[in-house]
């Protein structure tokens, strides 16, 4: 049985349209106009137990709405979902004890009191036996380096510290499924890295299923072998990250610094010149040709420094959007 | 059950930790309480009885009201409205806990602290100004009074919970709660016993659950009703409690449904 099974899931919001001004407010008292917003349309996918999947899409594409349906906060307009064998929106305690939804810009921590107290509360709420609680909390404090943040009121924590405490609170009951909505939003690079390492470690150690959304491509390229891409509510792509990269980024980027100026026309023989600013240039080279072309560049030009880079995932995804996406991999 | 006890104990710590805010609450309430007390004290002057209340009964009404206000009229309505309109409530809906039970546990902690404080205030006042206190003559009065107070506290909790959960539908989420609180103070008999009101208004009020919050419990304490009448009042109060419980559950369930359809 897959951990998540989604079939033709759709969510249409009905929002009342408000005309501006007092007159408009008065009019809407009598005749309310509604507009429908199709947030998620006919989405289907399966996620196996233990998989780590990235959920990508532009702002307003429908990622959060999907996660809310999978966690039971929202009732879909049509379609079905089975999460860990449960229908999420029935909100059965047996289901709720097995997953966690973490939203980067929301908190479940009690603001006025130390995070420790929320952990204790969650121990009671999730009915975690004392021995398990002790073991889990020690492990989490260690993995997330939480020692210094436990006894300070949450409102006095930095964003990064709060996020770590948030993760700890969400994971105390050892959920089999983690739904993460922008878990690294607002964090600095070091903290992002820590959070990523933690997610990966948790996934490996407990075979936990993870579905995460992010606008940070490092999250995706470091964590998620598989991605789902959603655009305006429709699933555009479901497959391996690698195959998207190979398909939409058939080139690698070569950046070279030279000891003197180099003529663009000469460089064109190596690859397509994207930029040539005096002593440094960027070229696009077919990925299967990279080593030959690098050797040629080194032998013919006065190269001081050379780096070869993968096309950023952002760029790959952008191209995929433009191409309209073809599912499967 | 244990989880709710735990919520109670954390919340108790939380209330005690915010001593400044608690103190402000109490001082604000105390000012109103003293004003009403001295107002009635002046109205009574040297009279021994007024509108059927003996001097001790009337002043005890005011003292008891301070206790009941602390125990009955402390709610979490505004927090609830806030959590609904900000979406914070989601974080509870995701966890295996009943939100009503959670709120009740928080509320109980608050009530406990306020009640202790109110008892101290009344004790100090009685000691300082030598307020005459009516002491019940019949032993069972204490029991009846305790039962009526417990029920009244639950009725208030549910009513406030119901009104606050209208925030699921209205965008001016605090409006209904504000009106409710204003009307309640008057209709429940917190400023004066409702039997000083004109007969028509009184009769109308008696058809509502509001007098069962403060007015009737205190009347039971003051033994202005017979044992039989007290039992009858308790019975009606119990019916109100049941009806309001069902109504609250219904409104809450529909609110959650609309939340799941529209927001989340
Ligand atoms: N409660 C709501 N009522 C009405 N419309 C909504 C509601 N929630 C979301 N929407 C709309 O549904 C669409 C999808 O929103 P959603 O929050 O799922 O996007 P997202 O992919 O998470 O975007 P982001 O990357 O910005 O977080 C948007 O057009 C949004 O305006
Ligand atoms: Mg989102």
XYZ file of C-alpha atoms and ligand atoms in Angstrom:
625
model
C 0.000 0.000 0.000
C 1.430 3.427 -0.918
C 1.773 5.954 1.892
C -0.177 8.505 -0.130
C -2.650 7.738 -2.869
C -4.306 10.689 -4.557
C -6.914 10.340 -7.273
C -8.401 13.211 -9.266
C -8.173 15.536 -6.313
C -9.674 18.976 -6.894
C -10.322 21.965 -4.712
C -12.356 24.922 -5.844
C -12.578 27.887 -3.461
C -15.557 30.140 -3.488
C -14.627 33.674 -2.589
C -17.122 36.472 -2.202
C -16.240 39.433 -4.327
C -16.239 42.732 -2.521
C -16.698 45.896 -4.464
C -14.632 48.788 -3.172
C -16.100 51.562 -1.040
C -19.096 51.916 1.191
C -21.570 51.613 -1.659
C -19.993 48.358 -2.680
C -20.163 47.010 0.854
C -23.821 47.965 1.000
C -24.595 46.315 -2.311
C -22.874 43.118 -1.295
C -25.151 42.948 1.727
C -28.029 42.161 -0.573
C -26.476 40.521 -3.551
C -23.255 38.756 -2.865
C -21.189 37.953 -5.884
C -19.080 34.842 -5.782
C -16.062 34.004 -7.785
C -14.645 30.516 -7.934
C -10.923 29.891 -7.658
C -9.799 26.476 -8.865
C -6.799 25.970 -6.577
C -6.152 22.293 -7.325
C -7.501 20.526 -10.398
C -7.662 16.825 -11.024
C -4.390 15.882 -9.391
C -3.380 12.222 -9.089
C -0.187 10.650 -7.742
C 1.134 7.925 -5.472
C 3.934 8.154 -2.969
C 5.543 5.006 -1.647
C 6.504 4.470 1.957
C 9.919 5.939 2.707
C 10.036 8.167 -0.366
C 11.310 11.737 -0.258
C 9.396 13.817 -2.767
C 9.689 17.502 -3.646
C 6.549 19.414 -4.538
C 7.326 22.380 -6.756
C 5.392 25.149 -8.362
C 5.106 28.914 -8.600
C 3.327 31.055 -6.001
C -0.358 30.232 -5.927
C 0.095 26.977 -7.846
C -1.788 24.950 -5.256
C 0.928 23.295 -3.171
C -0.254 24.406 0.256
C -3.844 23.640 -0.656
C -2.852 20.092 -1.596
C -0.915 19.612 1.640
C -3.878 20.898 3.621
C -6.121 18.338 1.985
C -3.631 15.547 2.638
C -3.457 16.525 6.297
C -7.221 16.766 6.682
C -7.534 20.516 7.197
C -9.379 21.017 3.950
C -12.154 19.014 2.395
C -11.640 18.491 -1.331
C -14.308 19.559 -3.785
C -13.989 16.298 -5.693
C -11.629 13.359 -5.810
C -10.215 11.030 -3.199
C -7.086 10.652 -1.145
C -5.858 7.879 1.051
C -3.066 8.819 3.414
C -1.536 5.995 5.473
C -4.742 4.139 4.710
C -7.015 6.865 6.122
C -9.274 9.414 4.563
C -7.501 12.481 5.971
C -10.448 14.853 6.406
C -12.149 12.450 8.804
C -9.424 13.490 11.246
C -9.223 10.178 13.059
C -6.878 10.312 16.066
C -5.257 7.064 14.854
C -4.329 8.914 11.655
C -3.257 12.104 13.378
C -0.838 10.186 15.588
C 1.096 9.059 12.514
C 1.830 12.221 10.615
C 2.829 15.847 11.015
C 2.323 18.931 8.936
C 4.908 21.654 9.429
C 4.295 25.032 7.884
C 7.320 27.284 7.739
C 5.304 30.407 8.431
C 2.997 29.030 11.111
C 3.735 27.730 14.556
C 2.208 25.166 16.832
C 4.466 26.222 19.680
C 3.034 28.038 22.627
C 4.306 31.571 22.194
C 4.575 32.717 25.801
C 6.269 29.714 27.319
C 9.382 27.656 26.571
C 9.283 25.112 23.743
C 9.863 22.412 26.326
C 6.332 22.925 27.623
C 4.848 22.423 24.172
C 6.887 19.230 23.878
C 5.424 18.025 27.155
C 1.966 18.965 25.989
C 2.486 17.042 22.777
C 3.664 14.092 24.815
C 0.236 14.045 26.457
C -1.689 14.843 23.297
C -0.042 12.073 21.316
C 0.061 9.769 24.339
C 3.778 9.089 24.071
C 5.065 6.789 26.859
C 7.608 8.456 29.134
C 10.508 6.202 28.083
C 9.902 6.880 24.373
C 9.515 10.567 25.055
C 12.860 10.723 26.858
C 14.604 8.824 24.091
C 13.061 10.890 21.286
C 13.676 14.213 22.920
C 17.311 13.392 23.639
C 17.807 12.353 20.058
C 16.100 15.459 18.673
C 17.959 17.848 20.948
C 21.152 16.242 19.811
C 20.371 16.171 16.074
C 18.997 19.686 15.980
C 21.384 21.191 18.538
C 18.508 22.459 20.593
C 20.188 22.493 24.014
C 20.102 26.268 24.416
C 16.597 26.908 23.136
C 14.570 24.599 25.336
C 13.929 26.754 28.356
C 13.507 30.173 26.727
C 9.999 31.463 25.908
C 9.366 30.780 22.236
C 8.753 34.438 21.412
C 12.357 35.158 22.352
C 13.862 32.572 19.997
C 15.420 33.511 16.669
C 13.603 32.362 13.541
C 16.091 29.554 12.989
C 15.883 28.356 16.586
C 12.105 28.467 16.417
C 12.078 26.443 13.224
C 14.229 23.768 14.825
C 11.980 23.676 17.870
C 9.013 23.508 15.518
C 10.459 20.471 13.786
C 11.195 18.825 17.115
C 7.617 19.401 18.308
C 6.290 17.924 15.085
C 8.477 14.859 15.207
C 8.283 13.950 18.868
C 5.684 11.269 18.172
C 7.789 9.744 15.384
C 5.385 10.350 12.532
C 5.572 7.948 9.595
C 4.717 10.794 7.268
C 6.043 14.341 7.222
C 4.339 17.023 5.182
C 6.622 20.045 5.096
C 5.468 23.350 3.644
C 8.526 25.511 3.004
C 10.546 24.230 5.943
C 13.568 26.407 5.168
C 11.801 29.698 4.501
C 13.617 32.650 6.016
C 16.594 30.650 7.255
C 20.218 31.473 6.537
C 22.320 29.090 4.453
C 23.890 27.357 7.419
C 20.562 26.778 9.101
C 18.994 25.634 5.825
C 21.712 23.053 5.527
C 21.099 21.804 9.066
C 17.392 21.489 8.506
C 17.995 19.596 5.266
C 20.430 17.249 6.935
C 17.922 16.636 9.650
C 15.112 15.839 7.210
C 17.341 13.450 5.329
C 18.519 11.791 8.520
C 14.966 11.367 9.758
C 13.894 9.885 6.448
C 16.798 7.409 6.416
C 16.628 6.402 10.029
C 12.910 5.724 10.282
C 11.953 5.034 6.677
C 9.631 7.991 7.023
C 7.812 9.312 3.982
C 8.446 12.998 3.301
C 6.630 15.350 0.968
C 8.031 18.857 0.972
C 7.354 22.078 -0.866
C 10.019 24.695 -1.338
C 11.034 27.594 -3.501
C 14.599 26.877 -2.511
C 16.097 24.699 -5.191
C 18.908 23.511 -2.925
C 16.298 21.799 -0.788
C 15.063 19.963 -3.816
C 18.355 19.034 -5.403
C 19.855 17.853 -2.120
C 16.843 15.989 -0.786
C 14.422 14.865 -3.428
C 15.189 12.192 -6.028
C 11.618 12.579 -7.205
C 9.640 15.734 -7.839
C 6.078 16.712 -8.559
C 5.539 19.967 -10.371
C 2.216 21.703 -10.188
C 1.148 24.690 -12.208
C -2.121 26.564 -11.768
C -3.548 23.581 -9.918
C -2.604 20.972 -12.508
C 0.113 18.388 -12.162
C 2.656 19.189 -14.820
C 5.350 16.663 -14.088
C 5.812 13.618 -11.888
C 9.129 11.837 -12.097
C 12.818 11.761 -11.286
C 14.611 15.045 -10.816
C 17.526 13.634 -12.834
C 15.525 13.032 -15.958
C 14.138 16.560 -15.909
C 17.638 17.874 -15.589
C 18.901 15.733 -18.453
C 16.026 16.623 -20.654
C 15.793 20.316 -20.011
C 19.426 20.991 -19.279
C 21.347 19.152 -21.963
C 24.184 21.626 -21.379
C 26.573 22.325 -18.558
C 28.022 25.701 -17.776
C 31.744 26.259 -18.120
C 33.190 29.338 -16.452
C 36.742 30.249 -17.311
C 39.107 33.022 -16.203
C 41.847 33.898 -18.655
C 45.151 35.691 -18.213
C 44.221 38.152 -20.968
C 41.300 39.171 -23.196
C 39.887 36.467 -25.438
C 37.940 36.967 -28.667
C 34.364 35.711 -28.552
C 34.485 34.307 -32.057
C 37.387 32.045 -31.057
C 35.496 30.808 -28.027
C 32.466 29.907 -30.140
C 34.409 26.884 -31.406
C 34.277 25.392 -27.890
C 30.648 26.096 -27.127
C 27.928 28.716 -27.138
C 29.203 31.848 -25.423
C 26.702 33.183 -22.947
C 28.902 35.936 -21.659
C 32.385 37.264 -22.363
C 33.612 40.025 -20.149
C 37.253 40.592 -20.835
C 39.237 38.050 -18.935
C 36.345 35.813 -17.921
C 33.659 34.023 -19.903
C 30.738 31.626 -19.519
C 30.036 28.953 -22.114
C 27.345 26.376 -22.645
C 28.648 22.909 -23.508
C 26.700 19.718 -24.305
C 26.818 17.526 -21.204
C 28.228 14.432 -22.981
C 31.063 16.515 -24.475
C 32.182 18.275 -21.355
C 35.569 16.621 -20.779
C 36.698 16.869 -24.396
C 35.665 20.501 -24.608
C 37.372 21.319 -21.331
C 40.603 19.788 -22.560
C 40.358 21.783 -25.776
C 39.724 25.002 -23.887
C 42.722 24.402 -21.615
C 45.078 23.664 -24.479
C 44.059 26.569 -26.743
C 43.421 29.428 -24.360
C 45.402 30.991 -21.507
C 43.107 29.578 -18.806
C 43.796 30.626 -15.221
C 40.768 29.057 -13.601
C 38.004 26.759 -14.806
C 34.762 25.575 -13.196
C 32.063 23.363 -14.628
C 28.572 23.756 -13.264
C 25.241 22.062 -13.532
C 22.420 24.306 -14.770
C 20.608 25.563 -11.637
C 17.442 23.584 -10.941
C 15.439 26.817 -11.031
C 16.456 27.309 -14.596
C 15.570 23.708 -15.430
C 12.147 24.096 -13.911
C 11.625 27.370 -15.723
C 12.349 25.662 -19.017
C 10.023 22.864 -18.099
C 7.246 25.376 -17.459
C 7.871 26.997 -20.810
C 7.812 23.636 -22.553
C 4.515 22.875 -20.859
C 5.906 19.707 -19.299
C 5.495 16.157 -20.406
C 4.766 13.734 -17.612
C 6.656 10.528 -16.896
C 10.284 9.637 -16.641
C -8.330 12.679 30.089
C -4.732 13.036 31.202
C -3.976 15.314 28.302
C -6.595 17.768 29.466
C -5.235 17.762 33.018
C -1.863 18.532 31.549
C -3.254 21.437 29.542
C -4.802 22.675 32.793
C -1.515 22.564 34.624
C 0.523 24.248 31.877
C -2.106 26.906 31.590
C -2.072 27.451 35.349
C 1.665 28.102 35.172
C 1.109 30.378 32.240
C -1.493 32.496 34.051
C 0.664 32.726 37.163
C 3.688 33.662 35.093
C 1.883 36.625 33.629
C 1.306 38.186 37.014
C 1.181 41.732 35.703
C -1.660 40.989 33.352
C -3.521 39.058 36.044
C -3.091 41.930 38.466
C -4.443 44.432 35.938
C -7.445 42.220 35.321
C -8.158 41.964 39.004
C -7.634 45.638 39.739
C -9.968 46.583 36.889
C -12.634 44.213 38.169
C -12.093 45.299 41.730
C -12.733 48.946 40.909
C -16.123 48.087 39.414
C -16.867 45.799 42.320
C -16.083 48.449 44.923
C -18.117 51.051 43.059
C -21.164 48.800 43.002
C -20.655 47.838 46.602
C -20.513 51.423 47.839
C -23.356 52.413 45.563
C -25.669 49.882 47.198
C -24.271 50.729 50.577
C -25.302 54.361 50.012
C -28.705 53.484 48.533
C -29.490 51.333 51.510
C -28.334 54.072 53.885
C -29.624 53.134 57.263
C -32.554 51.151 55.842
C -32.817 47.566 56.942
C -34.478 46.324 53.775
C -34.875 47.390 50.172
C -37.048 45.856 47.435
C -37.404 42.756 49.519
C -33.701 42.374 50.214
C -32.397 42.736 53.748
C -29.336 44.917 54.100
C -27.091 41.873 54.614
C -28.682 40.087 51.659
C -28.180 43.010 49.301
C -24.565 43.553 50.249
C -23.887 39.823 50.198
C -25.398 39.802 46.697
C -22.691 42.218 45.629
C -19.929 40.249 47.368
C -21.104 36.959 45.903
C -21.290 38.597 42.514
C -17.573 39.309 42.656
C -16.917 35.631 43.267
C -19.245 34.522 40.516
C -17.818 36.982 38.057
C -14.412 35.494 38.667
C -15.612 31.953 38.338
C -18.295 32.292 35.680
C -17.416 35.239 33.475
C -13.806 34.493 32.640
C -13.639 33.054 29.193
C -11.315 32.560 26.290
C -13.712 34.018 23.748
C -11.322 36.580 22.329
C -8.507 34.061 22.030
C -10.860 31.724 20.224
C -11.946 34.436 17.799
C -8.292 35.210 17.243
C -7.260 31.644 16.653
C -10.067 31.149 14.173
C -9.446 34.282 12.147
C -5.658 33.890 12.140
C -5.829 30.205 11.260
C -3.833 29.224 14.350
C -6.639 26.832 15.169
C -5.343 24.583 12.382
C -2.462 23.483 14.558
C -4.952 22.018 17.048
C -7.159 20.450 14.415
C -4.138 18.501 13.204
C -3.469 16.945 16.582
C -5.435 14.213 18.334
C -7.146 16.483 20.867
C -10.616 17.948 21.128
C -10.495 21.693 20.786
C -13.492 22.228 23.058
C -11.878 20.081 25.735
C -8.616 21.923 25.278
C -10.283 25.320 25.656
C -12.245 24.182 28.681
C -9.031 23.034 30.369
C -7.389 26.379 29.698
C -10.444 28.156 30.961
C -10.604 26.119 34.145
C -7.045 27.124 35.000
C -7.938 30.756 34.528
C -11.077 30.380 36.635
C -9.155 28.734 39.441
C -6.709 31.607 39.713
C -9.416 34.253 39.471
C -11.580 32.542 42.038
C -8.781 32.367 44.593
C -8.047 36.007 44.003
C -11.733 37.002 44.279
C -12.119 35.125 47.567
C -9.163 37.027 48.988
C -10.576 40.350 47.790
C -13.937 39.703 49.411
C -12.295 38.536 52.624
C -10.227 41.710 52.804
C -13.242 43.889 52.118
C -15.346 42.153 54.742
C -12.528 42.544 57.244
C -11.841 46.212 56.438
C -15.319 47.692 56.214
C -17.088 45.100 58.303
C -19.540 44.286 55.521
C -22.521 42.358 56.831
C -22.473 38.880 55.350
C -25.538 36.739 54.966
C -24.690 33.202 56.046
C -27.043 30.454 54.798
C -29.241 28.967 57.509
C -29.766 25.590 55.893
C -26.820 23.281 55.407
C -27.958 21.983 52.006
C -27.931 25.514 50.637
C -24.159 25.291 50.217
C -24.542 22.186 48.109
C -27.315 23.637 45.961
C -25.307 26.802 45.484
C -22.191 24.883 44.459
C -24.177 22.860 41.929
C -25.859 25.961 40.510
C -22.515 27.754 40.216
C -20.821 24.834 38.471
C -23.690 24.601 35.979
C -23.711 28.336 35.451
C -20.005 28.316 34.747
C -20.463 25.643 32.092
C -23.417 27.478 30.551
C -21.326 30.601 30.223
C -18.411 28.686 28.765
C -20.588 27.064 26.123
C -22.479 30.235 25.252
C -19.275 32.165 24.820
C -17.741 29.346 22.827
C -20.755 29.272 20.543
C -20.811 33.019 19.978
C -17.049 33.108 19.401
C -17.240 30.367 16.816
C -19.403 32.635 14.674
C -15.973 33.946 13.675
C -15.916 31.018 11.242
C -18.446 32.903 9.149
C -18.175 36.630 9.772
C -15.233 38.696 8.698
C -15.864 41.138 11.553
C -15.158 38.177 13.749
C -15.229 39.950 17.101
C -18.576 41.720 16.578
C -20.951 39.045 17.834
C -18.797 38.383 20.884
C -18.638 42.049 21.785
C -22.447 42.438 21.694
C -22.877 39.230 23.605
C -20.606 40.315 26.432
C -22.293 43.675 26.753
C -25.786 42.264 26.883
C -24.822 39.450 29.183
C -23.555 41.571 32.045
C -26.875 43.299 32.170
C -29.146 40.313 31.622
C -27.390 38.022 34.042
C -27.755 40.366 36.973
C -24.134 41.311 37.516
C -24.783 44.989 38.138
C -27.964 44.589 40.196
C -30.416 41.816 41.023
C -32.832 41.575 38.129
C -35.846 41.733 40.432
C -35.307 45.477 40.768
C -36.258 45.744 37.069
C -39.813 46.492 35.785
C -42.039 43.414 35.887
C -42.412 43.043 32.107
C -38.679 43.092 31.474
C -38.093 40.730 34.356
C -40.590 38.241 33.006
C -38.916 38.360 29.620
C -35.461 37.841 31.100
C -36.662 34.887 33.123
C -37.444 33.101 29.865
C -33.783 33.272 28.862
C -30.820 31.342 30.272
C -29.121 34.515 31.503
C -30.590 34.804 35.018
C -29.368 31.270 35.630
C -25.802 32.526 35.404
C -25.637 34.819 38.418
C -29.015 35.902 39.661
C -30.535 32.533 40.539
C -27.395 30.984 42.008
C -27.031 33.951 44.362
C -30.726 33.797 45.229
C -30.247 30.200 46.200
C -27.334 31.227 48.400
C -29.330 34.040 50.006
C -32.149 31.548 50.623
C -34.654 33.831 48.971
C -36.143 30.737 47.394
C -37.468 27.694 49.183
C -35.804 24.317 48.994
C -38.382 23.141 46.468
C -38.004 26.222 44.303
C -34.241 25.875 44.409
C -34.521 22.299 43.141
C -36.834 23.463 40.385
C -34.425 26.226 39.366
C -31.588 23.731 39.242
C -33.647 21.477 37.039
C -34.438 24.264 34.582
C -30.806 25.295 34.663
C -29.843 21.714 33.831
C -32.201 21.791 30.850
C -30.647 25.032 29.636
C -27.215 23.512 30.010
C -28.185 20.482 27.946
C -29.860 22.592 25.249
C -26.920 24.982 25.018
C -24.491 22.080 24.938
C -26.269 20.583 21.934
C -26.539 23.929 20.182
C -22.858 24.663 20.728
C -21.848 21.300 19.371
C -23.965 21.877 16.295
C -22.619 25.369 15.625
C -19.056 24.177 16.190
C -19.415 21.207 13.859
C -20.870 23.419 11.141
C -18.140 25.983 11.712
C -15.458 23.350 11.279
C -17.164 22.168 8.157
C -17.170 25.608 6.655
C -13.548 26.061 7.735
C -12.618 22.853 5.917
C -14.428 24.094 2.837
C -13.051 27.603 2.768
C -9.835 28.040 4.633
C -7.923 25.627 6.786
N -8.762 29.961 1.822
C -8.736 30.317 0.541
N -9.791 30.936 -0.019
C -9.763 31.309 -1.323
N -8.735 31.083 -2.151
C -7.655 30.457 -1.665
C -7.587 30.043 -0.294
N -6.393 29.440 -0.083
C -5.736 29.476 -1.265
N -6.488 30.082 -2.212
C -6.099 30.264 -3.628
O -5.765 29.007 -4.169
C -4.624 29.090 -5.007
C -3.551 28.140 -4.523
O -3.026 28.598 -3.310
P -1.917 27.812 -2.498
O -1.764 28.472 -1.178
O -2.215 26.367 -2.488
O -0.617 28.072 -3.370
P 0.885 27.628 -3.120
O 1.271 26.732 -4.247
O 1.061 27.087 -1.764
O 1.641 29.008 -3.284
P 2.906 29.601 -2.485
O 4.115 29.057 -3.161
O 2.780 31.068 -2.710
O 2.793 29.203 -1.057
C -4.225 30.548 -5.011
O -4.779 31.134 -6.160
C -4.858 31.122 -3.775
O -5.191 32.462 -3.961
Mg 2.114 27.731 -0.053
